[in-house]
Backbone as JSON Lines, residues from 0, in Angstrom:
{"i":0,"aa":"M","n":[0.93,-1.14,-0.43],"ca":[-0.09,-0.08,0.07],"c":[0.78,1.25,-0.11]}
{"i":1,"aa":"A","n":[0.5,2.33,-0.94],"ca":[1.45,3.27,-0.94],"c":[1.22,4.48,0.26]}
{"i":2,"aa":"T","n":[1.88,4.92,0.65],"ca":[1.79,6.13,1.63],"c":[2.33,7.33,1.42]}
{"i":3,"aa":"E","n":[1.6,8.32,1.24],"ca":[1.75,9.62,1.17],"c":[2.68,10.44,2.53]}
{"i":4,"aa":"I","n":[3.78,10.62,2.36],"ca":[4.4,11.65,3.32],"c":[4.29,13.12,2.92]}
{"i":5,"aa":"T","n":[3.43,13.67,3.93],"ca":[3.04,15.41,3.41],"c":[4.04,16.44,4.13]}
{"i":6,"aa":"L","n":[4.51,17.65,3.95],"ca":[4.84,18.31,4.59],"c":[4.0,18.88,5.91]}
{"i":7,"aa":"P","n":[4.52,18.56,7.48],"ca":[4.01,18.73,8.58],"c":[4.11,20.2,9.21]}
{"i":8,"aa":"E","n":[3.34,20.53,9.83],"ca":[3.12,21.79,10.7],"c":[4.86,22.07,11.2]}
{"i":9,"aa":"L","n":[5.28,23.24,10.5],"ca":[6.6,23.53,11.01],"c":[6.75,24.65,12.1]}
{"i":10,"aa":"G","n":[5.52,25.01,12.28],"ca":[5.63,26.08,13.58],"c":[4.31,27.15,13.7]}
{"i":11,"aa":"D","n":[4.24,28.0,14.31],"ca":[2.97,28.68,14.44],"c":[2.95,29.6,13.5]}
{"i":12,"aa":"G","n":[2.12,30.09,13.06],"ca":[2.08,30.96,11.65],"c":[2.72,30.46,10.37]}
{"i":13,"aa":"I","n":[3.48,29.23,10.64],"ca":[3.89,28.98,9.07],"c":[3.22,28.02,8.27]}
{"i":14,"aa":"E","n":[2.77,28.92,7.29],"ca":[2.01,28.0,6.19],"c":[2.37,27.17,5.32]}
{"i":15,"aa":"S","n":[3.72,27.63,4.53],"ca":[4.39,27.14,3.83],"c":[6.09,27.07,3.99]}
{"i":16,"aa":"G","n":[6.6,26.49,2.83],"ca":[8.26,26.85,2.97],"c":[8.33,26.07,1.51]}
{"i":17,"aa":"D","n":[10.2,26.71,1.48],"ca":[10.62,26.64,-0.08],"c":[11.46,25.31,0.18]}
{"i":18,"aa":"I","n":[11.4,24.13,-1.03],"ca":[12.27,22.82,-0.68],"c":[13.67,23.53,-1.13]}
{"i":19,"aa":"L","n":[14.47,23.39,-0.24],"ca":[16.04,23.53,-0.62],"c":[16.49,22.42,-1.0]}
{"i":20,"aa":"E","n":[16.11,21.25,-0.72],"ca":[16.85,20.09,-1.28],"c":[16.2,18.97,-0.94]}
{"i":21,"aa":"V","n":[16.18,17.81,-1.95],"ca":[15.68,17.03,-1.76],"c":[16.69,15.27,-1.75]}
{"i":22,"aa":"F","n":[16.79,14.81,-0.7],"ca":[17.9,13.87,-0.37],"c":[17.61,12.42,-0.85]}
{"i":23,"aa":"I","n":[16.23,12.31,-1.3],"ca":[16.16,10.93,-1.66],"c":[15.71,10.94,-3.54]}
{"i":24,"aa":"S","n":[15.73,9.61,-4.16],"ca":[15.1,9.88,-5.44],"c":[14.33,8.51,-5.53]}
{"i":25,"aa":"V","n":[13.32,8.16,-6.67],"ca":[12.47,7.25,-6.8],"c":[13.23,5.91,-6.97]}
{"i":26,"aa":"G","n":[13.08,4.86,-6.44],"ca":[13.4,3.51,-6.06],"c":[14.21,3.59,-4.73]}
{"i":27,"aa":"D","n":[14.8,4.67,-4.5],"ca":[15.38,4.92,-3.05],"c":[14.33,4.09,-1.63]}
{"i":28,"aa":"T","n":[15.38,3.35,-1.07],"ca":[14.57,3.18,0.33],"c":[14.74,3.93,1.58]}
{"i":29,"aa":"V","n":[13.86,4.07,1.91],"ca":[13.85,5.24,3.25],"c":[13.27,4.36,4.42]}
{"i":30,"aa":"S","n":[13.98,4.9,5.92],"ca":[13.48,4.35,7.03],"c":[12.96,5.43,7.86]}
{"i":31,"aa":"E","n":[11.74,5.18,8.82],"ca":[11.18,5.85,9.38],"c":[12.01,7.09,10.07]}
{"i":32,"aa":"G","n":[12.31,8.11,9.76],"ca":[13.22,9.08,10.78],"c":[14.26,9.72,9.77]}
{"i":33,"aa":"D","n":[14.38,8.79,8.3],"ca":[15.26,9.55,7.6],"c":[14.76,10.6,7.17]}
{"i":34,"aa":"D","n":[15.82,11.85,6.84],"ca":[15.65,13.28,6.21],"c":[15.4,12.99,4.57]}
{"i":35,"aa":"I","n":[14.37,13.52,4.4],"ca":[13.75,13.2,2.89],"c":[14.03,14.81,2.25]}
{"i":36,"aa":"V","n":[13.72,15.72,2.69],"ca":[13.91,17.17,2.32],"c":[14.45,18.15,3.15]}
{"i":37,"aa":"E","n":[14.88,19.23,2.94],"ca":[15.09,20.25,3.65],"c":[14.24,21.71,3.0]}
{"i":38,"aa":"V","n":[13.66,22.0,4.23],"ca":[12.59,23.01,4.04],"c":[12.82,24.18,4.48]}
{"i":39,"aa":"E","n":[12.99,25.56,4.1],"ca":[13.23,26.65,4.39],"c":[12.11,27.48,4.41]}
{"i":40,"aa":"T","n":[11.66,28.09,5.79],"ca":[10.79,29.01,6.18],"c":[11.2,30.12,6.49]}
{"i":41,"aa":"D","n":[10.25,31.16,6.95],"ca":[10.91,32.4,6.94],"c":[11.62,32.57,8.57]}
{"i":42,"aa":"K","n":[11.86,31.32,9.33],"ca":[11.99,31.36,10.46],"c":[13.67,30.83,10.59]}
{"i":43,"aa":"A","n":[13.59,29.31,9.73],"ca":[14.89,28.55,9.84],"c":[14.61,27.84,8.72]}
{"i":44,"aa":"S","n":[15.35,26.83,8.33],"ca":[15.54,25.55,7.36],"c":[15.72,24.73,8.59]}
{"i":45,"aa":"V","n":[14.86,23.39,8.21],"ca":[14.93,22.45,8.83],"c":[14.72,21.23,7.91]}
{"i":46,"aa":"P","n":[15.19,19.94,8.49],"ca":[15.15,18.62,7.55],"c":[13.44,17.94,8.02]}
{"i":47,"aa":"V","n":[13.12,17.55,7.04],"ca":[11.77,16.91,7.21],"c":[12.09,15.27,7.24]}
{"i":48,"aa":"P","n":[11.77,14.53,8.42],"ca":[12.08,13.24,8.23],"c":[10.86,12.56,7.67]}
{"i":49,"aa":"A","n":[11.31,11.25,6.96],"ca":[10.16,10.05,6.48],"c":[9.32,9.74,7.73]}
{"i":50,"aa":"T","n":[8.2,9.31,7.55],"ca":[7.08,8.93,8.98],"c":[6.73,7.73,8.64]}
{"i":51,"aa":"V","n":[7.58,6.8,7.6],"ca":[7.66,5.36,7.24],"c":[8.57,5.03,6.44]}
{"i":52,"aa":"S","n":[8.66,3.91,6.66],"ca":[9.67,3.11,5.74],"c":[8.98,2.44,4.85]}
{"i":53,"aa":"G","n":[10.05,2.24,3.64],"ca":[9.38,1.97,2.46],"c":[9.88,2.18,1.18]}
{"i":54,"aa":"T","n":[9.92,1.69,-0.46],"ca":[10.73,2.36,-1.06],"c":[9.71,3.43,-1.96]}
{"i":55,"aa":"V","n":[10.68,4.67,-2.08],"ca":[10.3,5.63,-2.87],"c":[9.62,5.57,-4.23]}
{"i":56,"aa":"V","n":[8.16,5.64,-4.22],"ca":[7.9,5.49,-5.91],"c":[7.26,6.67,-6.37]}
{"i":57,"aa":"S","n":[7.41,8.3,-5.65],"ca":[7.41,9.27,-6.54],"c":[7.9,10.33,-5.64]}
{"i":58,"aa":"V","n":[8.42,11.14,-6.05],"ca":[9.07,12.5,-5.32],"c":[8.06,13.52,-5.93]}
{"i":59,"aa":"D","n":[7.45,14.54,-5.27],"ca":[6.63,14.9,-5.96],"c":[6.97,16.43,-5.49]}
{"i":60,"aa":"V","n":[8.0,16.83,-5.25],"ca":[8.48,18.13,-4.93],"c":[10.07,18.28,-5.55]}
{"i":61,"aa":"E","n":[10.45,19.49,-5.91],"ca":[11.59,19.91,-6.17],"c":[12.35,20.73,-5.68]}
{"i":62,"aa":"P","n":[13.66,21.07,-5.51],"ca":[14.09,22.54,-5.35],"c":[13.91,23.71,-6.01]}
{"i":63,"aa":"G","n":[13.37,24.49,-4.66],"ca":[13.31,25.71,-5.05],"c":[11.63,25.88,-5.24]}
{"i":64,"aa":"Q","n":[10.82,24.86,-5.1],"ca":[9.6,24.87,-5.0],"c":[9.19,25.13,-3.99]}
{"i":65,"aa":"T","n":[7.67,26.19,-3.87],"ca":[7.13,26.2,-2.65],"c":[5.94,25.54,-2.25]}
{"i":66,"aa":"V","n":[6.22,25.3,-1.18],"ca":[5.07,24.12,-0.69],"c":[4.19,24.32,0.57]}
{"i":67,"aa":"N","n":[2.91,24.22,0.27],"ca":[1.9,24.52,1.67],"c":[1.97,23.45,2.72]}
{"i":68,"aa":"I","n":[1.74,23.41,3.82],"ca":[1.68,22.6,5.18],"c":[0.79,21.73,4.6]}
{"i":69,"aa":"G","n":[0.9,20.45,4.66],"ca":[-0.15,19.23,4.16],"c":[0.06,18.9,2.62]}
{"i":70,"aa":"A","n":[1.18,19.8,2.07],"ca":[1.46,18.97,0.63],"c":[1.8,17.85,0.38]}
{"i":71,"aa":"I","n":[1.74,17.18,-0.67],"ca":[2.66,15.85,-0.52],"c":[3.99,16.04,-1.08]}
{"i":72,"aa":"L","n":[4.96,15.3,-0.21],"ca":[6.36,15.23,-0.73],"c":[6.81,14.43,-1.36]}
{"i":73,"aa":"I","n":[6.54,13.18,-0.93],"ca":[6.86,11.58,-1.44],"c":[5.88,10.69,-1.4]}
{"i":74,"aa":"T","n":[5.71,9.76,-2.16],"ca":[4.88,8.7,-1.8],"c":[5.87,7.53,-1.74]}
{"i":75,"aa":"V","n":[5.58,6.65,-0.52],"ca":[6.18,5.34,-0.32],"c":[5.53,4.12,-0.28]}
{"i":76,"aa":"E","n":[6.05,2.97,-1.16],"ca":[5.37,1.7,-1.01],"c":[5.98,0.84,-0.33]}
{"i":77,"aa":"G","n":[4.91,0.33,0.36],"ca":[5.4,-1.26,1.01],"c":[5.74,-0.89,2.45]}
{"i":78,"aa":"G","n":[5.58,0.24,2.72],"ca":[6.2,0.61,4.23],"c":[5.0,0.55,5.31]}
{"i":79,"aa":"D","n":[5.71,0.14,6.35],"ca":[4.82,0.47,7.86],"c":[3.9,1.74,7.48]}
{"i":80,"aa":"T","n":[2.54,1.31,7.76],"ca":[1.9,2.58,7.77],"c":[2.12,3.22,8.94]}
{"i":81,"aa":"P","n":[2.26,4.81,9.43],"ca":[2.73,5.41,10.61],"c":[1.64,4.93,11.49]}
{"i":82,"aa":"A","n":[1.71,4.54,12.75],"ca":[1.17,4.21,13.99],"c":[0.35,5.22,14.39]}
{"i":83,"aa":"I","n":[-1.25,5.2,14.55],"ca":[-2.45,5.81,14.56],"c":[-2.22,6.12,16.11]}
{"i":84,"aa":"E","n":[-2.01,7.38,16.71],"ca":[-1.64,7.61,18.07],"c":[-3.16,7.54,18.74]}
{"i":85,"aa":"T","n":[-3.21,6.68,19.72],"ca":[-4.35,6.5,20.51],"c":[-3.93,6.88,21.84]}
{"i":86,"aa":"P","n":[-4.99,7.66,22.14],"ca":[-4.49,8.47,24.02],"c":[-4.47,6.95,24.95]}
{"i":87,"aa":"A","n":[-3.44,7.42,25.72],"ca":[-3.15,6.61,26.68],"c":[-4.44,6.6,27.42]}
{"i":88,"aa":"A","n":[-4.99,4.84,28.24],"ca":[-5.88,5.31,29.0],"c":[-5.61,6.02,30.42]}
{"i":89,"aa":"E","n":[-6.45,6.64,30.74],"ca":[-5.98,7.53,31.77],"c":[-5.99,6.77,33.12]}
{"i":90,"aa":"P","n":[-5.26,6.52,34.05],"ca":[-5.07,5.45,35.1],"c":[-6.25,5.95,36.33]}
{"i":91,"aa":"E","n":[-6.78,5.01,36.87],"ca":[-7.64,5.54,37.71],"c":[-7.43,6.32,38.76]}
{"i":92,"aa":"P","n":[-7.98,7.18,39.17],"ca":[-7.54,8.37,40.16],"c":[-7.27,7.76,41.6]}
{"i":93,"aa":"T","n":[-6.17,7.87,42.36],"ca":[-5.9,7.37,43.45],"c":[-6.6,8.15,44.55]}
{"i":94,"aa":"P","n":[-7.21,7.76,45.45],"ca":[-7.72,8.96,46.46],"c":[-6.79,9.41,47.18]}
{"i":95,"aa":"A","n":[-6.78,10.62,47.6],"ca":[-5.82,11.36,48.31],"c":[-5.58,10.65,49.52]}
{"i":96,"aa":"P","n":[-4.85,10.58,50.35],"ca":[-4.39,10.05,51.46],"c":[-5.42,11.13,52.76]}
{"i":97,"aa":"E","n":[-5.85,10.37,53.9],"ca":[-6.67,11.12,54.66],"c":[-5.67,12.15,55.5]}
{"i":98,"aa":"P","n":[-5.75,13.65,55.44],"ca":[-4.86,14.13,56.12],"c":[-5.06,13.81,57.5]}
{"i":99,"aa":"T","n":[-3.74,13.78,58.3],"ca":[-3.59,13.53,59.6],"c":[-3.72,15.15,60.35]}
{"i":100,"aa":"P","n":[-4.57,15.05,61.1],"ca":[-4.86,16.09,61.9],"c":[-3.72,16.73,62.81]}
{"i":101,"aa":"A","n":[-3.77,17.88,62.45],"ca":[-2.5,18.63,63.23],"c":[-2.53,18.55,64.93]}
{"i":102,"aa":"P","n":[-1.43,18.55,65.41],"ca":[-1.51,18.11,66.88],"c":[-1.96,19.38,67.53]}
{"i":103,"aa":"E","n":[-2.56,19.19,68.66],"ca":[-3.25,20.28,69.68],"c":[-2.24,20.87,69.81]}
{"i":104,"aa":"P","n":[-1.95,22.47,69.55],"ca":[-1.12,23.19,70.5],"c":[-1.33,23.06,71.79]}
{"i":105,"aa":"T","n":[-0.2,23.09,72.56],"ca":[-0.39,22.92,73.8],"c":[0.39,24.49,74.4]}
{"i":106,"aa":"P","n":[-0.93,24.75,75.4],"ca":[-0.57,26.3,75.66],"c":[0.64,26.68,76.61]}
{"i":107,"aa":"A","n":[1.25,27.77,76.24],"ca":[2.39,28.05,77.1],"c":[2.21,28.19,78.36]}
{"i":108,"aa":"P","n":[3.06,27.92,79.06],"ca":[2.63,28.17,80.62],"c":[3.01,29.51,80.89]}
{"i":109,"aa":"E","n":[2.06,30.27,82.01],"ca":[1.81,31.53,82.55],"c":[3.2,31.94,82.74]}
{"i":110,"aa":"P","n":[3.87,33.18,82.16],"ca":[4.81,33.45,83.35],"c":[4.54,33.97,84.52]}
{"i":111,"aa":"T","n":[5.64,33.34,85.69],"ca":[5.49,33.74,86.85],"c":[6.15,35.3,86.86]}
{"i":112,"aa":"P","n":[5.14,35.92,87.52],"ca":[5.73,37.36,87.78],"c":[6.95,37.57,88.45]}
{"i":113,"aa":"A","n":[8.02,38.4,87.88],"ca":[9.12,38.61,88.59],"c":[9.35,39.04,89.95]}
{"i":114,"aa":"P","n":[9.7,38.78,90.82],"ca":[10.08,39.18,92.34],"c":[10.09,40.69,92.03]}
{"i":115,"aa":"E","n":[9.44,41.74,93.0],"ca":[9.65,42.88,93.53],"c":[11.01,43.53,93.49]}
{"i":116,"aa":"P","n":[11.63,44.18,93.06],"ca":[13.08,44.34,93.58],"c":[13.04,44.86,94.94]}
{"i":117,"aa":"T","n":[14.17,44.54,95.58],"ca":[14.17,45.2,97.08],"c":[14.86,46.47,96.84]}
{"i":118,"aa":"P","n":[14.49,47.64,97.41],"ca":[15.16,48.45,97.42],"c":[17.03,48.48,98.2]}
{"i":119,"aa":"A","n":[17.84,49.06,97.82],"ca":[19.15,48.68,98.5],"c":[18.94,49.48,99.81]}
{"i":120,"aa":"P","n":[19.66,48.98,100.97],"ca":[19.66,49.83,102.22],"c":[20.3,51.4,101.71]}
{"i":121,"aa":"K","n":[19.79,52.28,102.44],"ca":[20.36,53.7,102.64],"c":[21.42,53.59,103.38]}
{"i":122,"aa":"T","n":[22.66,53.91,102.85],"ca":[23.76,54.25,103.06],"c":[24.18,55.66,102.76]}
{"i":123,"aa":"P","n":[25.03,56.56,104.04],"ca":[25.39,57.82,103.68],"c":[26.51,57.68,102.49]}
{"i":124,"aa":"V","n":[26.42,58.86,101.92],"ca":[27.42,58.56,100.79],"c":[28.39,59.52,101.54]}
{"i":125,"aa":"P","n":[29.96,58.99,101.44],"ca":[30.68,59.92,102.21],"c":[31.5,60.87,101.27]}
């Protein structure tokens, strides 16, 4: 079964890119993750990897061409179709542990009043 590899989203606000270089030809074997083209946007030049493995049956872009996001770059035959991402099952929420009660504060002992100072005996000053 043939699988079309398209230009993925390259960033926020980027709607197209210019093909700088095509790294593969018809008849080449590509593996998932191999760079197939290099695209220049107004922000950067980025390689675009193959999303499937297989034999290239058509190359639909050439250097200098401007392509929109979602445009077909190449078609691959006999490769693995990309795995459809299924959301992971959400685990059952575990109940929060019961909070341990805060220990009752013990009242501070009442301060004992300081003893009244006793006046010094009066002695004549020489």
